[in-house]
Coordinates of C-alpha atoms in Angstrom, one line a residue:
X1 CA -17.5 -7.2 7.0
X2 CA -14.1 -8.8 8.0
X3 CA -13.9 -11.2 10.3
X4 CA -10.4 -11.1 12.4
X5 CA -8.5 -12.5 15.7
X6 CA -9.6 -10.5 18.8
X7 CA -6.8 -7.7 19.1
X8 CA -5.8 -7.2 15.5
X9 CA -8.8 -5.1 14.2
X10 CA -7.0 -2.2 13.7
X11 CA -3.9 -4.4 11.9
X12 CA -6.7 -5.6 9.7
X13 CA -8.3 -2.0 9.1
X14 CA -4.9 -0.7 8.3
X15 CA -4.2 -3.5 5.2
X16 CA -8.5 -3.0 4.2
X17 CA -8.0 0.8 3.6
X18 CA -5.6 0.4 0.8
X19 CA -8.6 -1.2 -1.3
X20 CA -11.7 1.0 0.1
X21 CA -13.0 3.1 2.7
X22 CA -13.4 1.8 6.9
X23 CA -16.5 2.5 8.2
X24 CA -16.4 1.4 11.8
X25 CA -14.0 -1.8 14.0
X26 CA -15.8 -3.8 16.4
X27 CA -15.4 -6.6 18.1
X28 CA -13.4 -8.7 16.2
X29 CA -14.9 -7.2 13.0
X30 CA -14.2 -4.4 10.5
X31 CA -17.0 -2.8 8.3
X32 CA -16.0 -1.3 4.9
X33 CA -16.8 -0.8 1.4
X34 CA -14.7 -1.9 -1.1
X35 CA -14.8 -3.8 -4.4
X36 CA -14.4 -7.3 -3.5
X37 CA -14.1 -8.7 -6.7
X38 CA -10.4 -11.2 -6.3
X39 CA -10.1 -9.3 -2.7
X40 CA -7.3 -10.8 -1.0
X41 CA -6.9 -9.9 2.7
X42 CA -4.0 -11.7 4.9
X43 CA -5.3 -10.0 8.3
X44 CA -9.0 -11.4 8.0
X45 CA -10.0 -14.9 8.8
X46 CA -12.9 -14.3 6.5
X47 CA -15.2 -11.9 4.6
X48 CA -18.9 -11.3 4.4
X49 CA -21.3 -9.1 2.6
X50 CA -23.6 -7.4 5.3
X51 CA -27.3 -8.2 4.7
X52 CA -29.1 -6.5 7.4
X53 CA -28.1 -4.6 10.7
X54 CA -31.1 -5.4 13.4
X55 CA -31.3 -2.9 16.5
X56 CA -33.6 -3.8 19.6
X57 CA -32.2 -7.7 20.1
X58 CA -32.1 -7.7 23.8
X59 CA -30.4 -10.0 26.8
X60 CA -33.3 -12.1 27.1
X61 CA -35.3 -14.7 24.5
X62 CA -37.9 -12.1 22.7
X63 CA -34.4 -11.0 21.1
X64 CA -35.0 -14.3 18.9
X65 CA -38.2 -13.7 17.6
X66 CA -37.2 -10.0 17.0
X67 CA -34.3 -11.5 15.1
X68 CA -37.1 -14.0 13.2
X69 CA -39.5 -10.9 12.1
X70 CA -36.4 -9.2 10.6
X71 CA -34.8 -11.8 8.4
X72 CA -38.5 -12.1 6.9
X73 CA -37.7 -8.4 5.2
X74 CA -34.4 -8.7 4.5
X75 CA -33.8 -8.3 0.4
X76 CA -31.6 -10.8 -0.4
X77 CA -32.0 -10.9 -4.0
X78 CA -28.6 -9.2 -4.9
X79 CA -26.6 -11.4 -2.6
X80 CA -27.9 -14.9 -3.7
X81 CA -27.2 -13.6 -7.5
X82 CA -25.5 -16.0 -8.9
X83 CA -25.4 -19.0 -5.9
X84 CA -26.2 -22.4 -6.8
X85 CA -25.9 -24.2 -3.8
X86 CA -28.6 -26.5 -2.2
X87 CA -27.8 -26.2 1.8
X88 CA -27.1 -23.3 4.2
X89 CA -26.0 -22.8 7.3
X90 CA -25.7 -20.3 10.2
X91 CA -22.8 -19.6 12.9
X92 CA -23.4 -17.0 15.6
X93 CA -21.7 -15.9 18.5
X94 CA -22.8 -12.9 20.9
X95 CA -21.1 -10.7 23.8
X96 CA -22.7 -10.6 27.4
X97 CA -24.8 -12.7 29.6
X98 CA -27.9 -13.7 27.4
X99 CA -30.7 -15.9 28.1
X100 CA -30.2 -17.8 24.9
X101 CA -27.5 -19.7 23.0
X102 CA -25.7 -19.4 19.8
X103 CA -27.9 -22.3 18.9
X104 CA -30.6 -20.4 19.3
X105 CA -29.5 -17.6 17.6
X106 CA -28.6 -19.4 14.7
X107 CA -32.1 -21.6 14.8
X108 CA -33.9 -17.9 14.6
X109 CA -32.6 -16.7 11.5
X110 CA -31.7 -19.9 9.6
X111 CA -35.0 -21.7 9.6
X112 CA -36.5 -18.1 8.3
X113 CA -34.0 -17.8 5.5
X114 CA -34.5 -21.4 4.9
X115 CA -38.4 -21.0 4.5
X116 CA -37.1 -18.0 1.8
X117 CA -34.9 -19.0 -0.6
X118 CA -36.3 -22.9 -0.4
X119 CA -32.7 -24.1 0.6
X120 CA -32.1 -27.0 3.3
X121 CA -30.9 -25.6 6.8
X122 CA -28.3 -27.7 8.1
X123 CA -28.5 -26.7 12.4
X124 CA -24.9 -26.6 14.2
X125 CA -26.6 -27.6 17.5
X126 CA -25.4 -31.3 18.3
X127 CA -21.6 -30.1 16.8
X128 CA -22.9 -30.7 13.2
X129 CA -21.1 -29.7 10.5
X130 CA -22.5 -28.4 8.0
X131 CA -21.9 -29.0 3.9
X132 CA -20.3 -26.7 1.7
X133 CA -23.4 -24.2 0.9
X134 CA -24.5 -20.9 2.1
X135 CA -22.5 -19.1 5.2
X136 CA -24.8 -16.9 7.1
X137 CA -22.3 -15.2 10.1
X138 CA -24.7 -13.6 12.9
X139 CA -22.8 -11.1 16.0
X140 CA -24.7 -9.7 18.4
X141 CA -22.8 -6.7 20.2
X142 CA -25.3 -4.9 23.0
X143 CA -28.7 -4.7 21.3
X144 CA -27.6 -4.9 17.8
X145 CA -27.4 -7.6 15.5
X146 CA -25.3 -8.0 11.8
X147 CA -26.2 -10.8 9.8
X148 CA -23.8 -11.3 6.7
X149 CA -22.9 -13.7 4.1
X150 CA -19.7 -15.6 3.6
X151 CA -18.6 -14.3 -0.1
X152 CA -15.8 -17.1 -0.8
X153 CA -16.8 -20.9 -1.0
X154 CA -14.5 -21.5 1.9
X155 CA -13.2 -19.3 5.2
X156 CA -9.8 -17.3 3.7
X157 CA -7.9 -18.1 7.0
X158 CA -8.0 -21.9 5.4
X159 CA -4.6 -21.0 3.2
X160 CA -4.3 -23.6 0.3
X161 CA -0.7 -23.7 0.9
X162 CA -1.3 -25.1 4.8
X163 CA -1.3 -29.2 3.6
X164 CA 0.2 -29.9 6.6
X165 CA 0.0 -28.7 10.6
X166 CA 1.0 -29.4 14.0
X167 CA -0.2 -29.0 17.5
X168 CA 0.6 -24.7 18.4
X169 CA 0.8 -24.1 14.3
X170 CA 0.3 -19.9 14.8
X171 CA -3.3 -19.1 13.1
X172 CA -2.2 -17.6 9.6
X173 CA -4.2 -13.8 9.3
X174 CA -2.4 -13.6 12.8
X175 CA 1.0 -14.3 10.8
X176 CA 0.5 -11.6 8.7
X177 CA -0.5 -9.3 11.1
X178 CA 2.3 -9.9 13.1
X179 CA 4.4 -9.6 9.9
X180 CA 2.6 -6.1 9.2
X181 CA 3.7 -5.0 12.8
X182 CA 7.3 -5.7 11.6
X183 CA 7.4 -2.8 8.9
X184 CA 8.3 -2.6 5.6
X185 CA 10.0 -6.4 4.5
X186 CA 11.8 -5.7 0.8
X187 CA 15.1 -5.7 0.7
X188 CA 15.6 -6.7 5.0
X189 CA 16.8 -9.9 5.9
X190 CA 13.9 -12.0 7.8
X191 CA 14.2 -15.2 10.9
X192 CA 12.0 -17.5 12.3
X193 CA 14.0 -19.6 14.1
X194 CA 10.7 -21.4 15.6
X195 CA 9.1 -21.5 12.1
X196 CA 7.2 -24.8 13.1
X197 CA 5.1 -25.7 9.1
X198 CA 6.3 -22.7 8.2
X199 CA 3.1 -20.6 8.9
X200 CA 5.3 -17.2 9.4
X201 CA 7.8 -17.3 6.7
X202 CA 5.3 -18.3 3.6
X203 CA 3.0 -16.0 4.9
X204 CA 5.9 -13.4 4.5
X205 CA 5.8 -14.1 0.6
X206 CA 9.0 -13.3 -1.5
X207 CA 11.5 -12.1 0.7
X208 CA 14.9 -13.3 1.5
X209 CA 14.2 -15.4 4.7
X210 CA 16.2 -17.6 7.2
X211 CA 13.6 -20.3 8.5
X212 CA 14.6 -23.0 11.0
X213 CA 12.6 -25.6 13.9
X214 CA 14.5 -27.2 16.4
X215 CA 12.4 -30.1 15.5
X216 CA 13.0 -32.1 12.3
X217 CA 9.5 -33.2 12.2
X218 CA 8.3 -29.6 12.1
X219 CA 10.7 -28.8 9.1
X220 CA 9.3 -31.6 7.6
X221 CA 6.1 -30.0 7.9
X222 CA 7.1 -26.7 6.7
X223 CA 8.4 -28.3 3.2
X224 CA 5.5 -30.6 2.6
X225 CA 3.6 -27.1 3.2
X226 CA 6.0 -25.6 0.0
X227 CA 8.6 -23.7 2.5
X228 CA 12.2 -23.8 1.2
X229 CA 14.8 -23.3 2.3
X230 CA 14.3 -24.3 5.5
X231 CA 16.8 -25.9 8.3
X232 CA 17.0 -27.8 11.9
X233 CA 19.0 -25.1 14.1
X234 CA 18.5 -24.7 17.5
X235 CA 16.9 -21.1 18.5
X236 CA 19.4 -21.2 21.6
X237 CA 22.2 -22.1 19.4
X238 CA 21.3 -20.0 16.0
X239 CA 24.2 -20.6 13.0
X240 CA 24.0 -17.0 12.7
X241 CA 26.3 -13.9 12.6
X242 CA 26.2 -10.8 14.6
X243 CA 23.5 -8.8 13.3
X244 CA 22.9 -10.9 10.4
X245 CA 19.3 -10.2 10.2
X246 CA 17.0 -7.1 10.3
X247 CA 13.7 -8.3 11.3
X248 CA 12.5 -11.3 13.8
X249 CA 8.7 -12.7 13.5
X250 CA 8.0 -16.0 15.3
X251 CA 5.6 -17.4 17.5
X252 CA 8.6 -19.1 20.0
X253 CA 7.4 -22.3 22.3
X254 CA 7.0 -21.6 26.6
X255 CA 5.7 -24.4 27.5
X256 CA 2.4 -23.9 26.4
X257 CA 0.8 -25.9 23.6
X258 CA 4.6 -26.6 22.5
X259 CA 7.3 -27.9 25.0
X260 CA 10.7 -25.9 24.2
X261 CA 13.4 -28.4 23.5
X262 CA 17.2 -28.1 23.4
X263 CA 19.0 -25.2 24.7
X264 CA 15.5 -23.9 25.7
X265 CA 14.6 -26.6 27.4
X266 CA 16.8 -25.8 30.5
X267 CA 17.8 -21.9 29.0
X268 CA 14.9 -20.1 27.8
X269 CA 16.9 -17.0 28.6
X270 CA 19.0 -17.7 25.5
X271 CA 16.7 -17.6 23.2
X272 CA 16.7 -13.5 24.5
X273 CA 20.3 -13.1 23.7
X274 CA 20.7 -15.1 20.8
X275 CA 18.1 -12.8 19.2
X276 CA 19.6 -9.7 20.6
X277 CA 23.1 -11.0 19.1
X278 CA 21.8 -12.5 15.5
X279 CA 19.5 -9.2 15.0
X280 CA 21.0 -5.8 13.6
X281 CA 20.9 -3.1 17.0
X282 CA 18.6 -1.2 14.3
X283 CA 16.3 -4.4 13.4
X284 CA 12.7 -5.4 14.7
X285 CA 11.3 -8.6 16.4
X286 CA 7.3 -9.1 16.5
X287 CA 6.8 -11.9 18.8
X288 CA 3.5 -13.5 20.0
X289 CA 4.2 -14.5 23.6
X290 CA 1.6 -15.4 26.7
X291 CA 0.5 -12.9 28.6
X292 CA 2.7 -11.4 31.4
X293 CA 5.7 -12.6 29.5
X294 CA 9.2 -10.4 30.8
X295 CA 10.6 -9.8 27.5
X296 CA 14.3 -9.8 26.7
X297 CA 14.3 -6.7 24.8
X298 CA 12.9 -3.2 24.8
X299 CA 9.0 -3.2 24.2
X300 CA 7.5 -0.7 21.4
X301 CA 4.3 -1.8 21.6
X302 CA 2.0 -4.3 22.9
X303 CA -1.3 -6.2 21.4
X304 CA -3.4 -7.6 23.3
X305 CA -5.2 -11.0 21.2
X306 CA -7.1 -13.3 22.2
X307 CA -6.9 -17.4 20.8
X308 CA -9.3 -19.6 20.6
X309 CA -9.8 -18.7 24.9
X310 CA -5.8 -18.0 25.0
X311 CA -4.9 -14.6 25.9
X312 CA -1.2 -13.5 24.5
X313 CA -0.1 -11.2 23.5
X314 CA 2.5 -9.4 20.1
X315 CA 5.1 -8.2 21.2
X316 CA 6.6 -5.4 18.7
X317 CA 10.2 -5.0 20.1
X318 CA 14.1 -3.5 19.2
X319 CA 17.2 -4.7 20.9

């Protein structure tokens, strides 16, 4: 099972079917099989291998000791092959009005697979966090329940390259969805002109890129982070020819997490026509923008997502 960002399932289902076969997109999840041995997937924040699927967990708190009577049969043998780790933990999240709380949720099936494999179950409730150990992800979706096991040591949306971030840093599996939605990359020129540490452009990999911040402390960020080259430009103001590049991806400051400074501090038209001057009348711009923004060029499609209780939305667009 991958995990991804509410509103990129199917970006996430698309890049999964070139290694194995879809089996059904949920809520924020995509089920599949697949040979997961070095799997690499940009659009997921994370990866599990399904244990059990429980039907009959209601709304109200018998779900949890339905929940409790299932983990007791679930074989986990061939998923603890190989583990040698001494705590676990549990995080679980639900859809609906319940009677319970994720705490309880995760209380119900940890301290069960805690009593079975004779690990030490470290509870979230209290804001806890737990050592590195076992990953246990529970979702409940109507009456159903999927409880799977984190396969890496560590979430993949954590990208060793990210050393440094910054307040409105864009969430990386959304960079490379977004990046996904621009099309085919080799051989097309690439901006972010609001690259903040770079998320966007090293996500992008080895293509010929043009990455600038208005803030020098951002560009800073994006070299610690391993982003070269990279410049201070204004996105009002971009050192650019006409139609010098053939695709746009950036996550552009309104005044939302991140304040827009310079020109678009007191013009946030311009950033609208610099990109419609600086992009080829043939190129692309995916652009993650809050919800209800009036775009400045002619909308393809739209994607609803949904941020940490932020709705935006990306913005596939041509000039």
């Amino acid at each position: 099972m991958a995990r991804t960002v509410r509103g990129i399932e199917e970006v996430a289902a698309a890049e999964i079917r070139a290694l194995g076969r879809v089996e059904r997109i949920g809520h924020r999840e995509v089920l599949f099989h697949a040979d997961v041995s070095g799997l690499d997937l940009r659009c997921a924040d994370d990866v599990f291998a399904v244990a059990a699927e429980i039907e009959g967990v209601g709304h109200t708190r018998a779900a949890l000791d339905v929940l409790t009577r299932a983990v007791r049969s679930v074989d986990l043998a061939p998923l603890l092959a190989g583990r040698d780790v001494s705590t676990m933990d549990v995080s679980a999240s639900f859809l609906g009005r319940r009677t319970y709380n994720r705490y309880d949720l995760e209380d119900a099936v940890g301290q069960p697979l805690a009593a079975r494999t004779g690990l030490r179950y470290v509870s979230r409730r209290g804001g806890a966090v737990p050592p590195p150990g076992l990953s246990w992800r529970l979702t409940v979706t109507d009456d159903r329940a999927l409880l799977a096991l984190r396969l890496a040591s560590r979430p993949l949306h954590r990208r060793p390259w990210r050393r440094v971030t910054r307040p409105g840093s864009l969430h990386p599996p959304l960079a490379a969805a977004m990046l996904r939605l621009a099309g085919p990359l080799a051989g097309r020129r690439l901006l972010d002109p609001c690259c903040g540490v770079g998320t966007i452009p090293l996500e992008a990999g080895n293509v010929s890129i043009v990455a600038t911040d208005h803030a020098p402390a951002a560009v800073a960020a994006a070299r610690a982070n391993g982003l070269t080259p990279v410049a201070v430009a204004d996105a009002g103001r971009l050192p650019l020819g006409r139609g010098a590049v053939d695709v746009v991806v950036s996550n552009p400051p309104w005044d939302r997490q991140v304040r827009a400074t310079g020109v678009l501090g007191h013009s946030p038209d311009r950033f609208w026509s610099e990109l419609r001057r600086v992009l080829d009348p043939h190129g692309r711009a995916v652009l993650l923008l809050p919800a209800g923004t009036k775009p400045g060029l002619t909308v393809l499609s739209r994607h609803p997502v949904s941020l940490s209780g932020r709705h935006a939305e990306v913005l596939v667009m041509t000039p």
